[in-house]
Amino acid sequence: MQQYEIVIVLTPLLSEEVAKEANAKFSKILTDGGAEIVQEDNWGLRKLAYPIQKKTTGYYHLTEFKAPGELINKLEVELRRDERVLRFLTIALDKHAIAYNDKKRSGAFNKKPAAKAEEAAN
């Protein structure tokens, strides 16, 4: 199974609960299709770089998962059909991106300089 990452931007007109419900729907499609969700990260309401459908903000949600390639097509069809989705981007991760995401999840990038020096001394 290949490892993927998908970022979904939902319309800002939704309430926080409805946005979470929409993300749960897409996660369920993945798990029902045999995917293993590695990490989910809800970025919340953020400003868009440029207006999409006359909207300047959107709810961002990032999901990293392992899935067979056939499932991606099915998921993207569901995302295109859903009116709540402004944009989405699915990326197949290579070994370097997987290693980077593992380091990011373990907190290797968020340590303070003093903590790094302590760790190096040990």
Coordinates of C-alpha atoms in Angstrom, one line a residue:
M1 CA 0.0 0.0 0.0
Q2 CA 1.2 3.5 -0.9
Q3 CA 1.2 6.3 1.7
Y4 CA -0.8 9.4 0.8
E5 CA -1.6 12.9 2.3
I6 CA -4.7 14.8 1.5
V7 CA -5.6 18.4 2.4
I8 CA -9.3 19.3 2.2
V9 CA -10.6 22.9 2.3
L10 CA -14.2 23.2 3.3
T11 CA -16.5 26.2 2.9
P12 CA -16.4 28.7 5.8
L13 CA -20.2 28.9 5.9
L14 CA -20.2 25.6 7.9
S15 CA -20.3 25.4 11.6
E16 CA -17.4 23.8 13.4
E17 CA -19.5 20.7 14.1
V18 CA -20.6 20.3 10.4
A19 CA -17.0 20.7 9.3
K20 CA -15.9 17.9 11.7
E21 CA -18.8 15.7 10.4
A22 CA -17.7 16.2 6.8
N23 CA -14.2 15.2 7.7
A24 CA -15.5 12.2 9.6
K25 CA -17.4 11.2 6.4
F26 CA -14.3 11.3 4.3
S27 CA -12.3 9.4 7.0
K28 CA -15.0 6.7 7.0
I29 CA -14.7 6.3 3.2
L30 CA -11.0 5.7 3.7
T31 CA -11.4 3.2 6.5
D32 CA -14.2 1.3 4.7
G33 CA -12.0 1.0 1.6
G34 CA -9.2 -0.6 3.6
A35 CA -7.1 2.4 4.3
E36 CA -5.1 2.9 7.5
I37 CA -5.2 6.4 8.8
V38 CA -1.7 7.4 10.0
Q39 CA -2.5 10.9 11.2
E40 CA -5.3 13.5 11.1
D41 CA -4.8 17.2 11.7
N42 CA -7.5 19.8 11.8
W43 CA -6.0 23.2 11.0
G44 CA -9.3 25.0 11.5
L45 CA -10.5 28.2 9.8
R46 CA -7.7 29.9 7.9
K47 CA -7.4 32.6 5.3
L48 CA -7.1 31.5 1.7
A49 CA -4.3 32.7 -0.5
Y50 CA -6.8 33.9 -3.1
P51 CA -10.6 33.9 -3.2
I52 CA -12.3 30.7 -4.2
Q53 CA -16.0 30.9 -5.1
K54 CA -16.0 34.5 -3.6
K55 CA -14.9 33.1 -0.2
T56 CA -11.6 34.2 1.5
T57 CA -11.5 31.7 4.3
G58 CA -11.9 27.9 4.6
Y59 CA -11.7 25.0 7.1
Y60 CA -8.5 23.1 6.4
H61 CA -8.1 19.4 7.3
L62 CA -5.0 17.3 6.7
T63 CA -5.1 13.5 6.7
E64 CA -2.2 11.1 6.2
F65 CA -3.1 7.5 5.3
K66 CA -1.9 4.3 3.7
A67 CA -4.3 3.0 1.1
P68 CA -4.5 1.0 -2.2
G69 CA -4.4 3.2 -5.3
E70 CA -7.9 2.3 -6.4
L71 CA -9.3 3.9 -3.3
I72 CA -8.0 7.4 -4.2
N73 CA -10.2 7.6 -7.2
K74 CA -13.3 6.7 -5.2
L75 CA -12.4 9.3 -2.5
E76 CA -11.8 12.0 -5.0
V77 CA -15.1 11.4 -6.8
E78 CA -16.9 11.8 -3.4
L79 CA -14.9 15.0 -2.7
R80 CA -16.0 16.4 -6.1
R81 CA -19.6 15.6 -5.4
D82 CA -19.7 17.2 -2.0
E83 CA -20.8 20.9 -2.2
R84 CA -19.0 21.6 1.1
V85 CA -15.6 21.1 -0.4
L86 CA -13.9 24.1 -1.9
R87 CA -10.6 22.4 -2.8
F88 CA -8.6 19.3 -2.1
L89 CA -5.2 18.0 -3.0
T90 CA -4.0 14.4 -2.7
I91 CA -0.3 13.7 -2.7
A92 CA 1.5 10.3 -2.9
L93 CA 4.4 10.5 -0.4
D94 CA 7.8 9.2 -1.3
K95 CA 10.3 7.8 1.3
H96 CA 11.7 11.2 2.1
A97 CA 8.3 12.8 2.8
I98 CA 7.3 9.8 5.0
A99 CA 10.5 10.2 7.0
Y100 CA 9.9 14.0 7.3
N101 CA 6.4 13.4 8.5
D102 CA 7.5 10.8 11.1
K103 CA 10.1 13.3 12.5
K104 CA 7.4 16.1 12.6
R105 CA 5.0 13.8 14.5
S106 CA 7.7 12.8 17.0
G107 CA 8.3 16.5 17.7
A108 CA 11.9 16.7 16.4
F109 CA 11.3 20.1 14.9
N110 CA 9.6 21.7 17.9
K111 CA 12.4 21.4 20.4
K112 CA 14.0 24.5 21.9
P113 CA 17.8 25.0 21.2
A114 CA 18.6 24.3 24.9
A115 CA 16.7 20.9 24.7
K116 CA 18.6 20.0 21.6
A117 CA 22.0 20.8 23.2
E118 CA 21.0 18.7 26.3
E119 CA 20.1 15.8 24.0
A120 CA 23.4 16.1 22.1
A121 CA 25.3 16.0 25.4
N122 CA 23.6 12.8 26.5

